[in-house]
């Protein structure tokens, strides 16, 4: 979904032109500002990420930074989609009395779910309200959660590389989809802000 950045009532800061492969998460890290500050001041909707050539106002920054992504960065530290598919439910949408803490990605029954980033499996079992679930600790305060699975391929204690198969997609309420979350210090955040 193309989005347009609206010029905020400016204080101190700079405009950053998004380059191919950059995410809100990576940009926030480079400028040492919070993702929430970038999202709020640029009025980025809950269902969108940034696109190449989009201008983002970075509050508090003194100068524009060049974000260098090495192949190692891409292989290890950047989040990747756990599978290919259409996003069918979004972070923050109401689900009964609760808000969605992740995104739903439509997939084929039994399709492999892959680790979004390398890390250690800290949970691999049935979780109430989530079904069969894998949780990976990325060892930097970030966790990824993969729920609604038919089968678990990873075990607690496994160190998994980015892209390694960890589960297989299941079916719930006549819907075949993966429920995917990214958590920072156990608090859910919008996965679309981290995914390329």
mmCIF file of C-alpha atoms in Angstrom:
data_model
loop_
_atom_site.group_PDB
_atom_site.id
_atom_site.type_symbol
_atom_site.label_atom_id
_atom_site.label_comp_id
_atom_site.label_asym_id
_atom_site.label_seq_id
_atom_site.Cartn_x
_atom_site.Cartn_y
_atom_site.Cartn_z
ATOM 1 C CA UNK A 1 0.000 0.000 0.000
ATOM 2 C CA UNK A 2 1.710 3.251 -1.077
ATOM 3 C CA UNK A 3 1.833 5.831 1.655
ATOM 4 C CA UNK A 4 2.687 9.493 1.632
ATOM 5 C CA UNK A 5 4.622 11.267 4.317
ATOM 6 C CA UNK A 6 2.946 14.475 5.460
ATOM 7 C CA UNK A 7 5.284 17.265 6.573
ATOM 8 C CA UNK A 8 4.884 17.665 10.334
ATOM 9 C CA UNK A 9 4.953 20.913 12.278
ATOM 10 C CA UNK A 10 8.707 20.750 12.396
ATOM 11 C CA UNK A 11 11.085 20.993 15.244
ATOM 12 C CA UNK A 12 14.701 19.915 15.105
ATOM 13 C CA UNK A 13 15.311 17.014 12.741
ATOM 14 C CA UNK A 14 16.126 15.933 9.193
ATOM 15 C CA UNK A 15 14.411 14.206 6.294
ATOM 16 C CA UNK A 16 15.634 10.712 5.440
ATOM 17 C CA UNK A 17 14.982 9.308 1.951
ATOM 18 C CA UNK A 18 14.181 5.605 2.260
ATOM 19 C CA UNK A 19 16.428 3.339 0.221
ATOM 20 C CA UNK A 20 15.718 -0.153 -1.035
ATOM 21 C CA UNK A 21 15.636 -2.700 1.782
ATOM 22 C CA UNK A 22 15.346 -0.182 4.625
ATOM 23 C CA UNK A 23 12.674 -0.654 7.269
ATOM 24 C CA UNK A 24 11.332 1.692 9.923
ATOM 25 C CA UNK A 25 13.124 -0.467 12.490
ATOM 26 C CA UNK A 26 16.515 -0.139 10.755
ATOM 27 C CA UNK A 27 16.064 3.624 10.235
ATOM 28 C CA UNK A 28 15.120 4.130 13.901
ATOM 29 C CA UNK A 29 18.212 2.172 14.995
ATOM 30 C CA UNK A 30 20.523 4.209 12.747
ATOM 31 C CA UNK A 31 19.250 7.538 14.090
ATOM 32 C CA UNK A 32 18.805 6.248 17.663
ATOM 33 C CA UNK A 33 15.189 7.350 17.875
ATOM 34 C CA UNK A 34 12.140 5.285 18.721
ATOM 35 C CA UNK A 35 10.055 3.636 16.044
ATOM 36 C CA UNK A 36 6.991 5.187 17.686
ATOM 37 C CA UNK A 37 8.399 8.720 17.263
ATOM 38 C CA UNK A 38 8.996 8.165 13.533
ATOM 39 C CA UNK A 39 5.554 6.612 13.051
ATOM 40 C CA UNK A 40 3.733 9.317 14.989
ATOM 41 C CA UNK A 41 5.383 12.377 13.423
ATOM 42 C CA UNK A 42 5.117 10.978 9.882
ATOM 43 C CA UNK A 43 1.540 9.754 10.406
ATOM 44 C CA UNK A 44 2.354 6.266 9.107
ATOM 45 C CA UNK A 45 -0.774 4.095 9.150
ATOM 46 C CA UNK A 46 -0.863 0.858 11.090
ATOM 47 C CA UNK A 47 -1.097 -1.271 7.939
ATOM 48 C CA UNK A 48 1.891 0.091 6.048
ATOM 49 C CA UNK A 49 5.635 -0.016 5.992
ATOM 50 C CA UNK A 50 7.866 2.464 4.212
ATOM 51 C CA UNK A 51 8.679 2.394 0.527
ATOM 52 C CA UNK A 52 11.764 3.218 -1.485
ATOM 53 C CA UNK A 53 12.186 7.003 -2.081
ATOM 54 C CA UNK A 54 9.663 7.922 0.626
ATOM 55 C CA UNK A 55 10.768 10.887 2.764
ATOM 56 C CA UNK A 56 10.593 10.440 6.525
ATOM 57 C CA UNK A 57 11.120 13.219 9.037
ATOM 58 C CA UNK A 58 13.513 12.044 11.774
ATOM 59 C CA UNK A 59 12.913 14.102 14.926
ATOM 60 C CA UNK A 60 15.960 15.263 16.856
ATOM 61 C CA UNK A 61 18.509 14.223 14.207
ATOM 62 C CA UNK A 62 21.329 16.642 13.284
ATOM 63 C CA UNK A 63 22.309 15.142 9.942
ATOM 64 C CA UNK A 64 21.168 12.576 7.403
ATOM 65 C CA UNK A 65 22.727 9.157 7.932
ATOM 66 C CA UNK A 66 23.610 6.655 5.271
ATOM 67 C CA UNK A 67 22.358 3.284 6.381
ATOM 68 C CA UNK A 68 24.786 0.663 5.187
ATOM 69 C CA UNK A 69 23.390 -2.834 5.035
ATOM 70 C CA UNK A 70 26.069 -5.464 4.636
ATOM 71 C CA UNK A 71 25.196 -8.979 3.551
ATOM 72 C CA UNK A 72 25.820 -10.056 7.154
ATOM 73 C CA UNK A 73 23.251 -7.472 8.347
ATOM 74 C CA UNK A 74 20.725 -8.830 5.892
ATOM 75 C CA UNK A 75 21.492 -12.425 6.832
ATOM 76 C CA UNK A 76 21.487 -12.006 10.607
ATOM 77 C CA UNK A 77 20.048 -8.844 12.071
ATOM 78 C CA UNK A 78 17.247 -7.891 9.700
ATOM 79 C CA UNK A 79 13.836 -9.502 10.086
ATOM 80 C CA UNK A 80 12.441 -11.426 7.106
ATOM 81 C CA UNK A 81 8.954 -12.629 6.244
ATOM 82 C CA UNK A 82 8.352 -16.049 7.842
ATOM 83 C CA UNK A 83 6.535 -17.152 4.693
ATOM 84 C CA UNK A 84 5.132 -15.639 1.523
ATOM 85 C CA UNK A 85 1.461 -14.819 1.582
ATOM 86 C CA UNK A 86 -1.174 -12.130 1.741
ATOM 87 C CA UNK A 87 -1.594 -10.242 5.016
ATOM 88 C CA UNK A 88 -5.200 -10.891 6.026
ATOM 89 C CA UNK A 89 -5.264 -9.421 9.534
ATOM 90 C CA UNK A 90 -3.367 -6.453 10.893
ATOM 91 C CA UNK A 91 -1.749 -5.395 14.151
ATOM 92 C CA UNK A 92 -4.165 -3.542 16.418
ATOM 93 C CA UNK A 93 -7.368 -4.765 14.745
ATOM 94 C CA UNK A 94 -10.067 -5.720 17.217
ATOM 95 C CA UNK A 95 -10.624 -9.447 17.747
ATOM 96 C CA UNK A 96 -13.561 -9.656 20.099
ATOM 97 C CA UNK A 97 -12.498 -7.890 23.279
ATOM 98 C CA UNK A 98 -8.786 -7.880 22.439
ATOM 99 C CA UNK A 99 -6.575 -6.178 19.878
ATOM 100 C CA UNK A 100 -4.553 -8.245 17.421
ATOM 101 C CA UNK A 101 -0.948 -8.384 18.676
ATOM 102 C CA UNK A 102 0.475 -9.407 15.306
ATOM 103 C CA UNK A 103 -0.453 -10.035 11.690
ATOM 104 C CA UNK A 104 -2.151 -12.941 9.963
ATOM 105 C CA UNK A 105 -0.449 -14.229 6.812
ATOM 106 C CA UNK A 106 -2.534 -16.446 4.538
ATOM 107 C CA UNK A 107 -0.739 -19.639 3.538
ATOM 108 C CA UNK A 108 -1.269 -23.212 2.424
ATOM 109 C CA UNK A 109 -1.958 -25.872 5.026
ATOM 110 C CA UNK A 110 1.330 -27.534 5.998
ATOM 111 C CA UNK A 111 3.512 -24.865 4.361
ATOM 112 C CA UNK A 112 6.846 -24.372 6.133
ATOM 113 C CA UNK A 113 7.118 -21.426 8.508
ATOM 114 C CA UNK A 114 10.662 -20.039 8.610
ATOM 115 C CA UNK A 115 12.560 -18.193 11.329
ATOM 116 C CA UNK A 116 12.279 -14.477 10.650
ATOM 117 C CA UNK A 117 15.671 -13.898 12.234
ATOM 118 C CA UNK A 118 18.287 -16.091 13.904
ATOM 119 C CA UNK A 119 17.937 -16.858 17.574
ATOM 120 C CA UNK A 120 17.212 -19.438 20.265
ATOM 121 C CA UNK A 121 13.855 -21.234 20.510
ATOM 122 C CA UNK A 122 12.486 -20.545 23.999
ATOM 123 C CA UNK A 123 8.997 -22.000 23.516
ATOM 124 C CA UNK A 124 7.664 -24.729 21.214
ATOM 125 C CA UNK A 125 4.363 -26.173 22.393
ATOM 126 C CA UNK A 126 0.620 -25.584 22.501
ATOM 127 C CA UNK A 127 -0.243 -22.137 23.901
ATOM 128 C CA UNK A 128 -3.775 -21.257 24.966
ATOM 129 C CA UNK A 129 -5.381 -18.932 22.419
ATOM 130 C CA UNK A 130 -2.491 -19.388 19.975
ATOM 131 C CA UNK A 131 -2.460 -23.106 19.182
ATOM 132 C CA UNK A 132 0.888 -24.729 18.411
ATOM 133 C CA UNK A 133 3.409 -21.916 18.790
ATOM 134 C CA UNK A 134 7.137 -21.281 18.419
ATOM 135 C CA UNK A 135 8.782 -18.319 20.169
ATOM 136 C CA UNK A 136 12.331 -17.286 19.246
ATOM 137 C CA UNK A 137 14.535 -15.087 21.441
ATOM 138 C CA UNK A 138 16.763 -13.026 19.148
ATOM 139 C CA UNK A 139 19.004 -12.239 22.131
ATOM 140 C CA UNK A 140 18.792 -8.453 21.791
ATOM 141 C CA UNK A 141 15.463 -7.812 23.511
ATOM 142 C CA UNK A 142 13.429 -8.901 20.466
ATOM 143 C CA UNK A 143 11.286 -12.018 20.208
ATOM 144 C CA UNK A 144 9.263 -13.410 17.307
ATOM 145 C CA UNK A 145 6.110 -15.477 17.767
ATOM 146 C CA UNK A 146 4.766 -17.963 15.195
ATOM 147 C CA UNK A 147 1.308 -19.327 16.055
ATOM 148 C CA UNK A 148 -1.560 -21.347 14.587
ATOM 149 C CA UNK A 149 0.690 -24.165 13.406
ATOM 150 C CA UNK A 150 -0.230 -27.751 12.512
ATOM 151 C CA UNK A 151 3.216 -29.103 13.419
ATOM 152 C CA UNK A 152 6.312 -27.862 15.226
ATOM 153 C CA UNK A 153 9.710 -28.555 13.640
ATOM 154 C CA UNK A 154 11.884 -26.723 16.193
ATOM 155 C CA UNK A 155 12.419 -27.653 19.839
ATOM 156 C CA UNK A 156 13.138 -25.544 22.919
ATOM 157 C CA UNK A 157 16.872 -24.855 23.076
ATOM 158 C CA UNK A 158 17.451 -25.070 19.312
ATOM 159 C CA UNK A 159 19.508 -22.237 17.834
ATOM 160 C CA UNK A 160 17.883 -21.501 14.474
ATOM 161 C CA UNK A 161 19.266 -19.507 11.592
ATOM 162 C CA UNK A 162 17.210 -16.974 9.687
ATOM 163 C CA UNK A 163 15.132 -18.852 7.121
ATOM 164 C CA UNK A 164 15.293 -22.232 8.896
ATOM 165 C CA UNK A 165 11.984 -24.176 8.907
ATOM 166 C CA UNK A 166 10.524 -24.102 12.436
ATOM 167 C CA UNK A 167 6.856 -25.109 11.993
ATOM 168 C CA UNK A 168 4.117 -25.894 9.489
ATOM 169 C CA UNK A 169 1.027 -23.741 8.979
ATOM 170 C CA UNK A 170 -2.220 -24.975 10.517
ATOM 171 C CA UNK A 171 -5.914 -24.258 10.126
ATOM 172 C CA UNK A 172 -8.099 -22.400 12.611
ATOM 173 C CA UNK A 173 -11.726 -21.321 12.241
ATOM 174 C CA UNK A 174 -11.750 -22.331 8.544
ATOM 175 C CA UNK A 175 -8.728 -20.115 7.932
ATOM 176 C CA UNK A 176 -5.308 -21.374 6.906
ATOM 177 C CA UNK A 177 -2.876 -18.713 8.084
ATOM 178 C CA UNK A 178 0.128 -18.015 10.270
ATOM 179 C CA UNK A 179 -0.241 -15.620 13.187
ATOM 180 C CA UNK A 180 3.083 -13.710 13.442
ATOM 181 C CA UNK A 181 4.216 -11.294 16.151
ATOM 182 C CA UNK A 182 7.352 -9.315 16.923
ATOM 183 C CA UNK A 183 7.848 -8.363 20.550
ATOM 184 C CA UNK A 184 10.324 -5.921 22.039
ATOM 185 C CA UNK A 185 11.022 -6.707 25.699
ATOM 186 C CA UNK A 186 7.807 -8.806 25.686
ATOM 187 C CA UNK A 187 5.618 -5.946 24.352
ATOM 188 C CA UNK A 188 3.950 -6.595 20.992
ATOM 189 C CA UNK A 189 4.864 -4.234 18.146
ATOM 190 C CA UNK A 190 3.606 -4.045 14.564
ATOM 191 C CA UNK A 191 5.573 -6.619 12.513
ATOM 192 C CA UNK A 192 5.095 -4.560 9.345
ATOM 193 C CA UNK A 193 7.461 -1.931 10.761
ATOM 194 C CA UNK A 194 10.261 -4.533 10.846
ATOM 195 C CA UNK A 195 9.673 -6.483 7.641
ATOM 196 C CA UNK A 196 11.112 -5.467 4.257
#
